[in-house]
PDB file of C-alpha atoms in Angstrom:
ATOM      1  CA  LEU A 188     188.046 -20.489 125.191  1.00  0.00           C
ATOM      2  CA  LYS A 189     189.445 -20.224 121.740  1.00  0.00           C
ATOM      3  CA  LEU A 190     193.048 -19.481 120.905  1.00  0.00           C
ATOM      4  CA  LEU A 191     193.906 -18.545 117.221  1.00  0.00           C
ATOM      5  CA  ALA A 192     197.442 -18.687 116.203  1.00  0.00           C
ATOM      6  CA  LYS A 193     199.655 -19.307 113.165  1.00  0.00           C
ATOM      7  CA  SER A 194     201.793 -21.439 115.270  1.00  0.00           C
ATOM      8  CA  LEU A 195     202.665 -22.053 118.996  1.00  0.00           C
ATOM      9  CA  GLU A 196     206.129 -22.473 120.358  1.00  0.00           C
ATOM     10  CA  VAL A 197     206.934 -23.676 123.961  1.00  0.00           C
ATOM     11  CA  TYR A 198     210.495 -23.019 125.066  1.00  0.00           C
ATOM     12  CA  PRO A 199     212.588 -24.350 127.842  1.00  0.00           C
ATOM     13  CA  ASP A 200     210.853 -23.723 131.203  1.00  0.00           C
ATOM     14  CA  GLY A 201     207.730 -22.674 129.358  1.00  0.00           C
ATOM     15  CA  ILE A 202     204.364 -24.407 129.584  1.00  0.00           C
ATOM     16  CA  LEU A 203     201.157 -24.483 127.539  1.00  0.00           C
ATOM     17  CA  GLU A 204     198.501 -25.456 130.148  1.00  0.00           C
ATOM     18  CA  ILE A 205     194.766 -25.795 129.969  1.00  0.00           C
ATOM     19  CA  GLY A 206     193.355 -27.236 133.207  1.00  0.00           C
ATOM     20  CA  THR A 207     195.281 -29.450 135.615  1.00  0.00           C
ATOM     21  CA  GLU A 208     194.836 -32.995 136.704  1.00  0.00           C
ATOM     22  CA  LYS A 209     193.212 -31.824 139.885  1.00  0.00           C
ATOM     23  CA  GLU A 210     191.191 -29.117 138.342  1.00  0.00           C
ATOM     24  CA  PRO A 211     190.376 -29.991 134.635  1.00  0.00           C
ATOM     25  CA  HIS A 212     189.082 -27.344 132.283  1.00  0.00           C
ATOM     26  CA  MET A 213     185.295 -28.082 132.304  1.00  0.00           C
ATOM     27  CA  GLN A 214     184.260 -26.222 129.175  1.00  0.00           C
ATOM     28  CA  ARG A 215     185.220 -26.426 125.531  1.00  0.00           C
ATOM     29  CA  ALA A 216     188.670 -25.120 124.608  1.00  0.00           C
ATOM     30  CA  ILE A 217     189.949 -24.870 121.050  1.00  0.00           C
ATOM     31  CA  ILE A 218     193.455 -24.204 119.878  1.00  0.00           C
ATOM     32  CA  SER A 219     193.145 -23.332 116.296  1.00  0.00           C
ATOM     33  CA  LEU A 220     196.098 -22.906 113.922  1.00  0.00           C
ATOM     34  CA  TRP A 221     195.082 -20.675 110.982  1.00  0.00           C
ATOM     35  CA  GLY A 222     196.256 -19.508 107.613  1.00  0.00           C
ATOM     36  CA  ALA A 223     197.040 -21.066 104.282  1.00  0.00           C
ATOM     37  CA  ALA A 224     200.159 -23.324 104.614  1.00  0.00           C
ATOM     38  CA  SER A 225     201.353 -21.963 101.343  1.00  0.00           C
ATOM     39  CA  GLN A 226     201.142 -18.351 102.533  1.00  0.00           C
ATOM     40  CA  SER A 227     202.673 -18.897 106.062  1.00  0.00           C
ATOM     41  CA  PHE A 228     206.253 -18.452 106.928  1.00  0.00           C
ATOM     42  CA  PRO A 229     207.995 -21.472 108.393  1.00  0.00           C
ATOM     43  CA  THR A 230     208.290 -21.620 112.114  1.00  0.00           C
ATOM     44  CA  LEU A 231     211.955 -21.449 113.259  1.00  0.00           C
ATOM     45  CA  ILE A 232     212.931 -22.798 116.552  1.00  0.00           C
ATOM     46  CA  SER A 233     216.466 -23.384 117.745  1.00  0.00           C
ATOM     47  CA  MET A 234     219.348 -22.414 115.527  1.00  0.00           C
ATOM     48  CA  GLY A 235     217.237 -21.412 112.577  1.00  0.00           C
ATOM     49  CA  VAL A 236     215.956 -24.940 111.897  1.00  0.00           C
ATOM     50  CA  GLU A 237     212.696 -25.013 109.935  1.00  0.00           C
ATOM     51  CA  TRP A 238     210.033 -27.024 111.790  1.00  0.00           C
ATOM     52  CA  GLY A 239     207.182 -26.411 109.395  1.00  0.00           C
ATOM     53  CA  LYS A 240     203.988 -24.278 109.146  1.00  0.00           C
ATOM     54  CA  LYS A 241     200.932 -24.257 111.350  1.00  0.00           C
ATOM     55  CA  LEU A 242     202.436 -26.215 114.179  1.00  0.00           C
ATOM     56  CA  ILE A 243     202.765 -26.565 117.897  1.00  0.00           C
ATOM     57  CA  GLY A 244     206.458 -26.856 118.604  1.00  0.00           C
ATOM     58  CA  VAL A 245     207.802 -27.974 121.999  1.00  0.00           C
ATOM     59  CA  TYR A 246     211.520 -27.214 122.529  1.00  0.00           C
ATOM     60  CA  GLY A 247     212.344 -28.081 126.098  1.00  0.00           C
ATOM     61  CA  GLY A 248     208.926 -27.005 127.456  1.00  0.00           C
ATOM     62  CA  GLU A 249     205.771 -28.793 128.330  1.00  0.00           C
ATOM     63  CA  ILE A 250     202.162 -29.029 127.209  1.00  0.00           C
ATOM     64  CA  SER A 251     199.548 -30.068 129.770  1.00  0.00           C
ATOM     65  CA  LEU A 252     195.948 -30.362 128.654  1.00  0.00           C
ATOM     66  CA  HIS A 253     193.346 -31.604 131.086  1.00  0.00           C
ATOM     67  CA  GLY A 254     189.673 -31.432 130.096  1.00  0.00           C
ATOM     68  CA  ILE A 255     186.482 -33.228 130.932  1.00  0.00           C
ATOM     69  CA  SER A 256     186.833 -36.992 131.577  1.00  0.00           C
ATOM     70  CA  TYR A 257     184.239 -38.878 129.786  1.00  0.00           C
ATOM     71  CA  GLY A 258     185.369 -42.181 131.228  1.00  0.00           C
ATOM     72  CA  ARG A 259     185.559 -44.918 128.615  1.00  0.00           C
ATOM     73  CA  THR A 260     185.675 -43.378 125.124  1.00  0.00           C
ATOM     74  CA  TRP A 261     184.716 -46.478 123.122  1.00  0.00           C
ATOM     75  CA  GLY A 262     182.653 -49.652 123.489  1.00  0.00           C
ATOM     76  CA  PHE A 263     181.213 -52.721 121.614  1.00  0.00           C
ATOM     77  CA  LEU A 264     177.691 -52.879 120.220  1.00  0.00           C
ATOM     78  CA  LYS A 265     175.626 -55.303 122.278  1.00  0.00           C
ATOM     79  CA  GLU A 266     173.507 -56.419 119.346  1.00  0.00           C
ATOM     80  CA  SER A 267     173.392 -55.824 115.627  1.00  0.00           C
ATOM     81  CA  ILE A 268     171.799 -52.694 114.164  1.00  0.00           C
ATOM     82  CA  ILE A 269     169.526 -53.381 111.201  1.00  0.00           C
ATOM     83  CA  PRO A 270     168.407 -50.272 109.207  1.00  0.00           C
ATOM     84  CA  ASP A 271     164.677 -49.562 109.213  1.00  0.00           C
ATOM     85  CA  VAL A 272     164.238 -52.115 112.026  1.00  0.00           C
ATOM     86  CA  THR A 273     166.359 -50.855 114.921  1.00  0.00           C
ATOM     87  CA  GLY A 274     165.261 -47.212 114.781  1.00  0.00           C
ATOM     88  CA  LYS A 275     167.467 -44.492 116.432  1.00  0.00           C
ATOM     89  CA  GLU A 276     168.517 -46.533 119.407  1.00  0.00           C
ATOM     90  CA  LEU A 277     171.687 -48.504 119.964  1.00  0.00           C
ATOM     91  CA  ASN A 278     173.024 -50.385 122.880  1.00  0.00           C
ATOM     92  CA  VAL A 279     176.731 -50.452 123.934  1.00  0.00           C
ATOM     93  CA  LEU A 280     178.275 -53.105 126.279  1.00  0.00           C
ATOM     94  CA  ASP A 281     179.453 -51.597 129.544  1.00  0.00           C
ATOM     95  CA  ASP A 282     179.080 -48.150 131.035  1.00  0.00           C
ATOM     96  CA  VAL A 283     179.501 -45.228 128.684  1.00  0.00           C
ATOM     97  CA  SER A 284     176.759 -43.159 130.325  1.00  0.00           C
ATOM     98  CA  GLY A 285     179.315 -40.266 130.912  1.00  0.00           C
ATOM     99  CA  TRP A 286     179.162 -39.430 127.157  1.00  0.00           C
ATOM    100  CA  PRO A 287     177.611 -35.997 126.595  1.00  0.00           C
ATOM    101  CA  GLN A 288     174.142 -35.269 125.262  1.00  0.00           C
ATOM    102  CA  TRP A 289     174.631 -34.102 121.560  1.00  0.00           C
ATOM    103  CA  GLY A 290     178.219 -35.607 121.629  1.00  0.00           C
ATOM    104  CA  THR A 291     179.398 -36.989 118.261  1.00  0.00           C
ATOM    105  CA  ILE A 292     179.860 -40.715 118.032  1.00  0.00           C
ATOM    106  CA  MET A 293     181.169 -42.999 115.280  1.00  0.00           C
ATOM    107  CA  ILE A 294     179.877 -46.502 114.614  1.00  0.00           C
ATOM    108  CA  SER A 295     182.429 -48.657 112.898  1.00  0.00           C
ATOM    109  CA  THR A 296     181.839 -50.793 109.774  1.00  0.00           C
ATOM    110  CA  SER A 297     181.238 -54.481 110.093  1.00  0.00           C
ATOM    111  CA  GLU A 298     182.146 -56.844 107.303  1.00  0.00           C
ATOM    112  CA  TYR A 299     180.550 -59.988 108.669  1.00  0.00           C
ATOM    113  CA  PRO A 300     178.545 -61.661 107.454  1.00  0.00           C
ATOM    114  CA  ASP A 301     179.024 -60.583 103.811  1.00  0.00           C
ATOM    115  CA  GLN A 302     177.733 -56.973 104.081  1.00  0.00           C
ATOM    116  CA  PRO A 303     178.653 -55.220 100.818  1.00  0.00           C
ATOM    117  CA  GLY A 304     178.589 -51.427 101.196  1.00  0.00           C
ATOM    118  CA  ALA A 305     178.915 -51.314 104.902  1.00  0.00           C
ATOM    119  CA  VAL A 306     180.379 -48.000 106.128  1.00  0.00           C
ATOM    120  CA  THR A 307     181.328 -46.243 109.251  1.00  0.00           C
ATOM    121  CA  GLU A 308     178.662 -43.818 110.261  1.00  0.00           C
ATOM    122  CA  ILE A 309     178.719 -40.541 112.410  1.00  0.00           C
ATOM    123  CA  ARG A 310     175.805 -39.525 114.557  1.00  0.00           C
ATOM    124  CA  ARG A 311     174.998 -37.252 117.456  1.00  0.00           C
ATOM    125  CA  ILE A 312     173.667 -38.496 120.834  1.00  0.00           C
ATOM    126  CA  ARG A 313     170.111 -37.045 121.234  1.00  0.00           C
ATOM    127  CA  TRP A 314     169.565 -37.617 124.929  1.00  0.00           C
ATOM    128  CA  ALA A 315     171.902 -38.433 127.919  1.00  0.00           C
ATOM    129  CA  PRO A 316     172.915 -42.049 127.636  1.00  0.00           C
ATOM    130  CA  VAL A 317     171.411 -44.405 130.262  1.00  0.00           C
ATOM    131  CA  TYR A 318     173.388 -47.298 131.891  1.00  0.00           C
ATOM    132  CA  TYR A 319     171.515 -50.444 132.898  1.00  0.00           C
ATOM    133  CA  GLU A 320     173.750 -52.056 135.473  1.00  0.00           C
ATOM    134  CA  GLY A 321     171.981 -55.476 135.575  1.00  0.00           C
ATOM    135  CA  GLU A 322     172.295 -55.832 131.841  1.00  0.00           C
ATOM    136  CA  LYS A 323     175.697 -54.319 131.612  1.00  0.00           C
ATOM    137  CA  ARG A 324     174.694 -52.014 128.739  1.00  0.00           C
ATOM    138  CA  THR A 325     174.174 -48.396 127.997  1.00  0.00           C
ATOM    139  CA  ARG A 326     171.261 -47.256 125.812  1.00  0.00           C
ATOM    140  CA  ILE A 327     172.045 -44.398 123.372  1.00  0.00           C
ATOM    141  CA  GLU A 328     169.405 -42.671 121.333  1.00  0.00           C
ATOM    142  CA  LEU A 329     170.687 -41.124 118.168  1.00  0.00           C
ATOM    143  CA  ASP A 330     169.641 -37.929 116.353  1.00  0.00           C
ATOM    144  CA  LYS A 331     168.644 -40.040 113.293  1.00  0.00           C
ATOM    145  CA  ALA A 332     168.602 -43.656 112.373  1.00  0.00           C
ATOM    146  CA  LEU A 333     171.653 -45.518 110.965  1.00  0.00           C
ATOM    147  CA  ASP A 334     171.715 -46.279 107.201  1.00  0.00           C
ATOM    148  CA  TYR A 335     173.767 -49.373 107.306  1.00  0.00           C
ATOM    149  CA  HIS A 336     173.854 -52.724 109.018  1.00  0.00           C
ATOM    150  CA  HIS A 337     176.364 -53.003 111.899  1.00  0.00           C
ATOM    151  CA  PHE A 338     177.018 -56.494 113.097  1.00  0.00           C
ATOM    152  CA  ALA A 339     177.379 -57.645 116.764  1.00  0.00           C
ATOM    153  CA  GLY A 340     176.961 -61.319 117.608  1.00  0.00           C
ATOM    154  CA  GLU A 341     178.492 -64.826 117.687  1.00  0.00           C
ATOM    155  CA  VAL A 342     180.179 -65.941 114.534  1.00  0.00           C
ATOM    156  CA  HIS A 343     181.343 -69.500 115.504  1.00  0.00           C
ATOM    157  CA  ASN A 344     181.426 -71.566 118.602  1.00  0.00           C
ATOM    158  CA  GLY A 345     181.588 -68.800 121.252  1.00  0.00           C
ATOM    159  CA  VAL A 346     183.650 -66.342 119.050  1.00  0.00           C
ATOM    160  CA  PHE A 347     181.983 -62.879 118.914  1.00  0.00           C
ATOM    161  CA  LEU A 348     182.493 -60.127 116.397  1.00  0.00           C
ATOM    162  CA  ARG A 349     181.066 -56.655 117.380  1.00  0.00           C
ATOM    163  CA  SER A 350     181.116 -53.233 115.662  1.00  0.00           C
ATOM    164  CA  THR A 351     182.667 -50.591 117.922  1.00  0.00           C
ATOM    165  CA  VAL A 352     181.128 -47.277 118.892  1.00  0.00           C
ATOM    166  CA  HIS A 353     183.587 -44.386 119.634  1.00  0.00           C
ATOM    167  CA  LEU A 354     183.050 -40.972 121.285  1.00  0.00           C
ATOM    168  CA  LEU A 355     184.694 -38.370 119.005  1.00  0.00           C
ATOM    169  CA  ASP A 356     184.092 -35.353 121.221  1.00  0.00           C
ATOM    170  CA  ARG A 357     186.851 -34.019 123.426  1.00  0.00           C
ATOM    171  CA  SER A 358     186.587 -30.857 125.501  1.00  0.00           C
ATOM    172  CA  ILE A 359     189.964 -29.674 124.404  1.00  0.00           C
ATOM    173  CA  MET A 360     190.558 -29.776 120.671  1.00  0.00           C
ATOM    174  CA  ILE A 361     193.467 -28.787 118.531  1.00  0.00           C
ATOM    175  CA  ALA A 362     192.377 -27.931 114.876  1.00  0.00           C
ATOM    176  CA  THR A 363     193.386 -26.047 111.785  1.00  0.00           C
ATOM    177  CA  GLU A 364     191.442 -23.538 109.826  1.00  0.00           C
TER     178      GLU A 364
END
């Protein structure tokens, strides 16, 4: 499902709905606002007030978007990732096994201990993640190895610092073109 529009306006008693809480939309849906902002006419809602260009305006109406539930959408690394040693696998604390195969994830930077040049990295999930309940971790295989060190461990007397891993995918997306 893809909806292309210069703007969307939801007026009193109106509703923009994709899926419901009881019956979520189980496929990808994209609302895409298109056109160059400099070439678009402003959207006027209510008494000629300019709201802007390429927008979704709600004036007394409702937006209800219910897509696929992935459960938890972020987690902590279980152990550090070391480039050229760890390979294409990472382990996340807790259960994130609901994340989709080929989903896009972000592994956050870690600035401890003294890691110059550490950056956030984006990767795809190569195979469906597997949760190991006894170890309280989910194994995720990536499409390619990470280029930078991402720290996860004890820093001092029971104090832990861990990079985070975030699922970036959503089944309902709002974007601009």
